[in-house]
Coordinates of C-alpha atoms and ligand atoms in Angstrom, one line a residue:
X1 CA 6.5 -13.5 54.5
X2 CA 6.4 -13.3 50.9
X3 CA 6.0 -9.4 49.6
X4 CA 4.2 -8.6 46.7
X5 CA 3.7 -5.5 45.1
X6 CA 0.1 -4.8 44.0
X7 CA -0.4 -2.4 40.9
X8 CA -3.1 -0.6 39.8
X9 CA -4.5 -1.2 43.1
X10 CA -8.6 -0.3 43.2
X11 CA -10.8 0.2 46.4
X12 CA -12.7 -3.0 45.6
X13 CA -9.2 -5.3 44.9
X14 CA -7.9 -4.1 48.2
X15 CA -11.4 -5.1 49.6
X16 CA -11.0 -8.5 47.5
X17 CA -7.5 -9.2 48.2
X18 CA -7.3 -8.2 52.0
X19 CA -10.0 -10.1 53.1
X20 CA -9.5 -13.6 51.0
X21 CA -9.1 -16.8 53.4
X22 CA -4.8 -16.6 53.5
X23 CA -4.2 -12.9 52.5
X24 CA -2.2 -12.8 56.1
X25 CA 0.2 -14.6 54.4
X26 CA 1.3 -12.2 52.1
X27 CA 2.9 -8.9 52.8
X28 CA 0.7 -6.6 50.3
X29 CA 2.3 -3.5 48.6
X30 CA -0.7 -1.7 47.5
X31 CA 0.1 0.9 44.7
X32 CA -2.7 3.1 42.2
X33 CA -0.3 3.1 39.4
X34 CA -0.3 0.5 36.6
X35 CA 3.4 -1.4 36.2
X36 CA 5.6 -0.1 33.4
X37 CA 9.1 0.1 32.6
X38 CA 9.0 3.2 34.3
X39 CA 7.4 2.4 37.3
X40 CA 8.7 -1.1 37.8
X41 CA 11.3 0.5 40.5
X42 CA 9.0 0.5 42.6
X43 CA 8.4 -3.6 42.9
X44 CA 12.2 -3.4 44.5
X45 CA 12.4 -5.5 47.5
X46 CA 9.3 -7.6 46.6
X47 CA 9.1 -11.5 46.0
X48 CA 6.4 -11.3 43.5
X49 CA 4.4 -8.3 41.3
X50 CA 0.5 -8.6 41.1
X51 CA -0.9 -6.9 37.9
X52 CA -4.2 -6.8 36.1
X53 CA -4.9 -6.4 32.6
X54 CA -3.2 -2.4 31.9
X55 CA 0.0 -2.8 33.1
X56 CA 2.4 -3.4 30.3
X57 CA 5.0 -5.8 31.0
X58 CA 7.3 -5.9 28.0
X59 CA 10.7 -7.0 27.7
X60 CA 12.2 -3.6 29.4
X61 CA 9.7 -4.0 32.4
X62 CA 10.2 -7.0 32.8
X63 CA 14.1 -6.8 32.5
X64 CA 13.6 -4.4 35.7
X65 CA 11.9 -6.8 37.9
X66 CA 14.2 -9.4 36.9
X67 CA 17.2 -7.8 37.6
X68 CA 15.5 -7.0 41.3
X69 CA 15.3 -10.7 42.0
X70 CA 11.5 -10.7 40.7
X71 CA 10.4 -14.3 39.6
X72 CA 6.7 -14.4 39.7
X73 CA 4.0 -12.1 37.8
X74 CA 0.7 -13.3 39.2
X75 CA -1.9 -11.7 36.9
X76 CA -5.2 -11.0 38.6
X77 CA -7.2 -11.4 35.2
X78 CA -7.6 -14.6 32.8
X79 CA -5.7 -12.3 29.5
X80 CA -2.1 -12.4 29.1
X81 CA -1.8 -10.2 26.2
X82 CA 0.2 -7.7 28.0
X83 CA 3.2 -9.2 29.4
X84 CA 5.9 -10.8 27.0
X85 CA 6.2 -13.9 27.5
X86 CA 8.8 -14.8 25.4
X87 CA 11.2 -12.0 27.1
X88 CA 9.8 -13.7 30.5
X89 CA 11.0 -17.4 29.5
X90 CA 14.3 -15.7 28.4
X91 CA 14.8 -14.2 31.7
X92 CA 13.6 -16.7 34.0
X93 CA 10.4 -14.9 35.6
X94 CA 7.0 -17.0 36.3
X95 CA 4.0 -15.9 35.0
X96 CA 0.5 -17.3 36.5
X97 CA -3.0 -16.0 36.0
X98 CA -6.2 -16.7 37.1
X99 CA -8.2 -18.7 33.5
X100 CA -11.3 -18.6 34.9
X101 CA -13.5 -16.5 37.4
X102 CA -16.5 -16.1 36.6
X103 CA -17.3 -16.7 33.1
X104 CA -21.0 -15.8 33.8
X105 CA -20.1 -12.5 34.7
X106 CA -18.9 -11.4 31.6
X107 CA -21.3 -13.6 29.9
X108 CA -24.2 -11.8 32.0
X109 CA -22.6 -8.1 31.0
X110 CA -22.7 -8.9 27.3
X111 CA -26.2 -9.8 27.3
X112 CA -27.1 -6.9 29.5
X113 CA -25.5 -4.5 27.5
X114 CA -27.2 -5.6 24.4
X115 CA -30.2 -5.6 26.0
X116 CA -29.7 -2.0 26.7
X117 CA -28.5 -1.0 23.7
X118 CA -31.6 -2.6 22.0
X119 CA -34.4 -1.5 24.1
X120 CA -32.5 1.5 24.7
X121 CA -32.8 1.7 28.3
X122 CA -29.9 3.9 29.2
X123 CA -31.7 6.6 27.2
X124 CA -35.5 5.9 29.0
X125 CA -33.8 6.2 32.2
X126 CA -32.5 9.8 31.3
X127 CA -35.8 10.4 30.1
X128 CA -38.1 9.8 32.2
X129 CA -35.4 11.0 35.1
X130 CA -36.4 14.6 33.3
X131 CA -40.1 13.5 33.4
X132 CA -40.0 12.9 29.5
X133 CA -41.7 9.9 29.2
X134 CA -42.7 9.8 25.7
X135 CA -41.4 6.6 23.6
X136 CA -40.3 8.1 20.2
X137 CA -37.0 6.9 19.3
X138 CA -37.4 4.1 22.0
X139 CA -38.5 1.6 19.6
X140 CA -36.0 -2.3 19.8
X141 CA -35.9 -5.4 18.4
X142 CA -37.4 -9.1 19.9
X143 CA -34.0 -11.6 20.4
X144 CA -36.3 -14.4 20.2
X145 CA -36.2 -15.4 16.6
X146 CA -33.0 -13.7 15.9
X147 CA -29.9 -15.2 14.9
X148 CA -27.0 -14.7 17.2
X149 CA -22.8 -15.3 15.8
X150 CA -20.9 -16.1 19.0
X151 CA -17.1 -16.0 17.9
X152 CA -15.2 -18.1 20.3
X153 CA -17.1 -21.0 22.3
X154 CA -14.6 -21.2 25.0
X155 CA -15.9 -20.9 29.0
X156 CA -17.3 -16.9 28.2
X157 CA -18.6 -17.8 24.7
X158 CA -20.4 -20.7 25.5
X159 CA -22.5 -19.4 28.6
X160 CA -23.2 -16.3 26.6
X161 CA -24.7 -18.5 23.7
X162 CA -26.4 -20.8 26.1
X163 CA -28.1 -17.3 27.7
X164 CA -29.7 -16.4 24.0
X165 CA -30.8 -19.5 23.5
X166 CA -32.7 -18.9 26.8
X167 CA -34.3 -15.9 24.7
X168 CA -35.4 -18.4 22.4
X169 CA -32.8 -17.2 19.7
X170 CA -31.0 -19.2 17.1
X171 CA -27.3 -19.4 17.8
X172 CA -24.6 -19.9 15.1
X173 CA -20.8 -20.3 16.6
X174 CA -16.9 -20.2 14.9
X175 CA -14.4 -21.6 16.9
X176 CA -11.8 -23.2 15.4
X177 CA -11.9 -25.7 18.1
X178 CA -15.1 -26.7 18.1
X179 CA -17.2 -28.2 20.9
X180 CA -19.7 -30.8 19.2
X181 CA -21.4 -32.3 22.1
X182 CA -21.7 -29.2 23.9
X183 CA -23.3 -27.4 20.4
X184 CA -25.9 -30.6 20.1
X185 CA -26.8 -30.1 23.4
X186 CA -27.8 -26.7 23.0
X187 CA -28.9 -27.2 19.8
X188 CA -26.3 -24.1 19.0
X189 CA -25.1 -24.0 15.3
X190 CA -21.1 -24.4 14.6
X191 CA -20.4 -22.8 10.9
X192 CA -17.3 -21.3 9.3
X193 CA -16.9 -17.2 10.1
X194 CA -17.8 -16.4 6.7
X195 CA -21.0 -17.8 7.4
X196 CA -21.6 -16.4 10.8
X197 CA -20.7 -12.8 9.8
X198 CA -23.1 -13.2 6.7
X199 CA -26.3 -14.5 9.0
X200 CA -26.0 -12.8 12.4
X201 CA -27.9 -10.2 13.5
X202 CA -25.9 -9.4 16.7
X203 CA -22.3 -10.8 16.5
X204 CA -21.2 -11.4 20.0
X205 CA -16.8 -11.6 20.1
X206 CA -15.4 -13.9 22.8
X207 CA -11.6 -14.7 21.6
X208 CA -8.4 -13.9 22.9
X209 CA -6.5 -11.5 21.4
X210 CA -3.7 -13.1 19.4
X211 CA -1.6 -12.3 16.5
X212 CA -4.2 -14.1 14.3
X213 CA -7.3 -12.3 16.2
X214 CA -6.4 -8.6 16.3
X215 CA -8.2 -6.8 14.0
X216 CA -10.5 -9.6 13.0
X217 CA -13.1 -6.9 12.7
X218 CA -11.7 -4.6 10.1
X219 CA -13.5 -2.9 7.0
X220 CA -13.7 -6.2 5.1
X221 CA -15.4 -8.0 8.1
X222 CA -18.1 -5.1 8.2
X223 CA -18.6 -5.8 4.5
X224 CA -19.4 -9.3 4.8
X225 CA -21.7 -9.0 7.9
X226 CA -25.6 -8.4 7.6
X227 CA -26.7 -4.6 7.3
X228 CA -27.9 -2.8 10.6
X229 CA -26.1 -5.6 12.5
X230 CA -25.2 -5.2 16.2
X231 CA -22.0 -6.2 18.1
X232 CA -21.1 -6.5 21.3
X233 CA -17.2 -7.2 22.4
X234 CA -16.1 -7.8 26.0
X235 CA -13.7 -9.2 25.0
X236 CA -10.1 -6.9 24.0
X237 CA -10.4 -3.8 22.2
X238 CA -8.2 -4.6 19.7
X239 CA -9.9 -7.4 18.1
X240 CA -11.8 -4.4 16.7
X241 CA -10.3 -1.5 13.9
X242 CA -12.1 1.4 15.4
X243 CA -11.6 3.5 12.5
X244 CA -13.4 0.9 10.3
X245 CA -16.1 0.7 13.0
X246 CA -16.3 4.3 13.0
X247 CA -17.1 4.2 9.2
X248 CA -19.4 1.3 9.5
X249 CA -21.6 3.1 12.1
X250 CA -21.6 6.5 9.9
X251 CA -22.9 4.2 6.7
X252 CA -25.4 2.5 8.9
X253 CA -23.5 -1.0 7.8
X254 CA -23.2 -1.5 11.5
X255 CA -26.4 -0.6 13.3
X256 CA -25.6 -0.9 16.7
X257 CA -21.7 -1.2 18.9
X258 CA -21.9 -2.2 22.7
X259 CA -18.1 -2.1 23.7
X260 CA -16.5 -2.8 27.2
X261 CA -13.6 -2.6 25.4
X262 CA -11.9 -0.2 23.5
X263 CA -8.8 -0.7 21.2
X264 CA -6.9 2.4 22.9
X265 CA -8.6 2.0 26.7
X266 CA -4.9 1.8 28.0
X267 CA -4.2 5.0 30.4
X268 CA -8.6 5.9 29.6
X269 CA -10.4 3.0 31.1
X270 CA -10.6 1.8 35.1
X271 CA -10.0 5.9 35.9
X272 CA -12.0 9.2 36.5
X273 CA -11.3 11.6 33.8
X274 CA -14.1 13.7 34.0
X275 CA -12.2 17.0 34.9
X276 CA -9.9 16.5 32.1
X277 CA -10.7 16.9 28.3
X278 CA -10.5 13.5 26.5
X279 CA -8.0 13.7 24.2
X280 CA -8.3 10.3 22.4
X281 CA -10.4 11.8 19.1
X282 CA -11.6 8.3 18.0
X283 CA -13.2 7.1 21.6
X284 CA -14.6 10.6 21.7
X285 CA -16.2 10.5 17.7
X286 CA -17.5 6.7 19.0
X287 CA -19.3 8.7 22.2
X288 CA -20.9 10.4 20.0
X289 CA -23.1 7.6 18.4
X290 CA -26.8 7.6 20.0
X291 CA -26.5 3.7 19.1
X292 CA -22.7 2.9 20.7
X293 CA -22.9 1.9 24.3
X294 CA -19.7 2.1 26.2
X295 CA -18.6 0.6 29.9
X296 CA -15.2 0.5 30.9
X297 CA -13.8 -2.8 31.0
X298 CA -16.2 -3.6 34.2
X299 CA -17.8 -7.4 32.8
X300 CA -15.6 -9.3 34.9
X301 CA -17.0 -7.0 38.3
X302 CA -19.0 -9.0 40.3
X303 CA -18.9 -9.8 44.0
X304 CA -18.3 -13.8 42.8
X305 CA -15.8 -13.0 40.5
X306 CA -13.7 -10.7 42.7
X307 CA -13.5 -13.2 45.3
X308 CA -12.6 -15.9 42.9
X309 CA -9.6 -13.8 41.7
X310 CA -8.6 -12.8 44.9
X311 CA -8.8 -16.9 46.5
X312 CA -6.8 -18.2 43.0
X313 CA -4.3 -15.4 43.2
X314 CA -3.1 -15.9 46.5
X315 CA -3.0 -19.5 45.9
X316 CA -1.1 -18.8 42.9
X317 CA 1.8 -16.5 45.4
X318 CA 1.5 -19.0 48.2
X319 CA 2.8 -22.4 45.8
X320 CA 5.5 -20.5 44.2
X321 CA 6.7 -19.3 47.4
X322 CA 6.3 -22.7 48.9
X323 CA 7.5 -25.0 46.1
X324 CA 8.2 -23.1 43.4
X325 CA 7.2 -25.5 40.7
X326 CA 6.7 -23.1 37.8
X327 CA 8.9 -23.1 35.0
X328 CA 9.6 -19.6 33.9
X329 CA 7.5 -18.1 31.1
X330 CA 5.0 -20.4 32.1
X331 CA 1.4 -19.9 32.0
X332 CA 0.7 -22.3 35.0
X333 CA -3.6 -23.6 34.8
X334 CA -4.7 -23.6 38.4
Ligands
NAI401 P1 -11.3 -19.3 26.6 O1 -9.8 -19.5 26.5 O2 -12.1 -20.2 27.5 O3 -12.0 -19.3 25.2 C1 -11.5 -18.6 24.1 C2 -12.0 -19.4 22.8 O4 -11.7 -18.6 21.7 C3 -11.4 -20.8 22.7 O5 -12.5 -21.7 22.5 C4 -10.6 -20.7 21.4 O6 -10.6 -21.9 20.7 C5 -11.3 -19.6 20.7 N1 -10.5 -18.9 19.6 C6 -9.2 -18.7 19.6 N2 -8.9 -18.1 18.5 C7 -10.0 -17.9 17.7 C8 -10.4 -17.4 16.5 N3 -9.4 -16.9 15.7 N4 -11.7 -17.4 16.1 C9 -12.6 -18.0 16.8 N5 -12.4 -18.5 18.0 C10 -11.1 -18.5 18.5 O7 -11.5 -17.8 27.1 P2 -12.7 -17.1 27.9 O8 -12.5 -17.3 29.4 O9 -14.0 -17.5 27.3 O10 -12.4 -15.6 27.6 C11 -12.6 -15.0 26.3 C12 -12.0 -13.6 26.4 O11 -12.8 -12.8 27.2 C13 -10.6 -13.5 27.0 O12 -9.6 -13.8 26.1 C14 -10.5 -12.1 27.5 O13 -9.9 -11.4 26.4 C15 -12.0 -11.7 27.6 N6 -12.3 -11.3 29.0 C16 -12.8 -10.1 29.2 C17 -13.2 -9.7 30.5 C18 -13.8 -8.4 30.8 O14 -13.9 -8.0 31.9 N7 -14.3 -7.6 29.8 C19 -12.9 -10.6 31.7 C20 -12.4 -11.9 31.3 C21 -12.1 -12.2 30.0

């Protein structure tokens, strides 16, 4: 039976993963820690590591689970931005992941969370929980009408524009691969970034994070973008400079953040800290903002979406095991 260690195991992936169609077939390793050069021992004696978006598999970790006769790192998540890839080609481990789960699920939680960062609804629940239910300081903004920047028109991007256009509002898009029908269809607007930062009234990111993408909101992107603008990213934290966010928000540049990602969430996000003091100064300065809305990495949560992952990644383990076919470093499409 092929043995796979599981890390950064939560109630609901155990749920997920032990009750998918085939999950008999693999001998499951369950641990709460994320996979790290330190912790990698602990994959010993395994065929295959499971990991989801935290665990950090650079060059040393992945040296580890080499060197234990490790050859497959089935990601649970459709990113890949934490596991060198060039380190895993060099040393002859597989790496598969799941590219698509359920794009409307973190196409529905962007919406929703500028929806309640707009109408401010996390703050008239509170309210009137207390039996305040006056309306000062309640006061939004109509979508309809407004124009919406959606950076990146890939499977997440797309359903997310398509759901404003629902709200009746004008969508302009930047992708540097374009999708022409698709845009016609939906009578969605492609322009160049310049243009979208300069128009939008809620930017919306949906890229990767890349080399070329990290950062892409920094001070100078705040500049060029409309004043009082709001923008949502479910997409990695580190497409945004915090710091420059930070300043944005304090000038009133940026007039509204929804974030289910968070440049530093690494060690923060997926756990319960609330008996500890946080000790990250810029999350904590962001939770202070009556107009930043924070989740914690949870788009992607959905009943659909966790069975999707569980089903692909299984069927990811159960080929290698049976044939193999990857070629190491490999992102494999399934
Ligand atoms: P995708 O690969 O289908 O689409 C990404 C799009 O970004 C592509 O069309 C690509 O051409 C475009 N792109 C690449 N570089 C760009 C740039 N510099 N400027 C503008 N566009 C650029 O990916 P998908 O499935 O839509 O996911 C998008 C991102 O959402 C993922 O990379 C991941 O980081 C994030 N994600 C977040 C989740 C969460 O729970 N918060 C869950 C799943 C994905």
């Amino acid at each position: 039976m092929l043995e796979v260690a599981f890390f950064d195991a939560k109630s609901y992936d155990r749920r997920s993963f032990e009750s998918a169609t085939n999950a008999d077939q693999v001998g499951w390793r369950f641990h709460e820690f994320r996979l790290s050069q330190e912790t990698a021992v602990l994959a010993q004696g395994a065929n295959a590591v499971c990991v989801f978006v935290n665990d950090k598999l650079d060059r040393a970790c992945l040296t580890t689970l080499a060197g234990f006769g490790i050859r497959l790192v089935a990601l649970r998540c459709a990113g890949f931005n934490n596991v060198d890839l060039v380190a895993a080609e060099e040393l002859g481990v597989s790496v598969v992941r799941v590219p698509a789960y359920s794009p409307h699920a973190v196409a529905e939680h962007a919406v929703g969370l500028l929806l309640t960062l707009n109408r401010k609804i996390h703050r008239a629940y509170n309210r009137v929980r207390e039996h305040n239910f006056a309306l000062n300081g309640l006061v939004g903004f109509d979508i309809a009408g407004k124009t919406i920047g959606i950076i990146g028109t890939g499977k997440i991007g797309k359903i997310t524009a398509q759901i404003f256009r629902g709200f009746a509002a004008n969508v302009v898009a930047y992708d540097p691969f374009p999708s022409l029908d698709w845009a016609k269809e939906n009578q969605i607007h492609y322009g160049s970034l310049v243009e979208l930062l300069a128009k939008s009234d809620v930017i919306s990111l949906h890229v990767p994070l890349t080399a070329e993408t990290r950062h892409m909101f920094s001070e100078d992107a705040f500049r060029q973008m409309k004043r009082g603008v709001f923008i949502v990213n479910t997409s990695r934290g580190k497409l945004i400079q915090t710091k420059a966010l930070i300043d944005a928000l304090k000038s009133g540049q940026v007039g509204g953040v929804a974030l289910d990602v968070y440049e530093e969430e690494e060690g923060i996000f997926f756990e319960d800290h609330s008996e500890e003091i946080l000790q990250d100064e810029i999350l904590s300065r962001l939770l202070t903002f009556p107009n930043v809305l924070i989740t914690s990495h949870q788009a992607f949560l959905t009943e659909e979406a966790l069975r999707e992952i569980s089903r692909v990644t299984i069927e990811n383990l159960l080929n290698f095991a049976t044939q193999s076919p990857f070629l190491p470093g490999t992102i494999v499409h399934q």
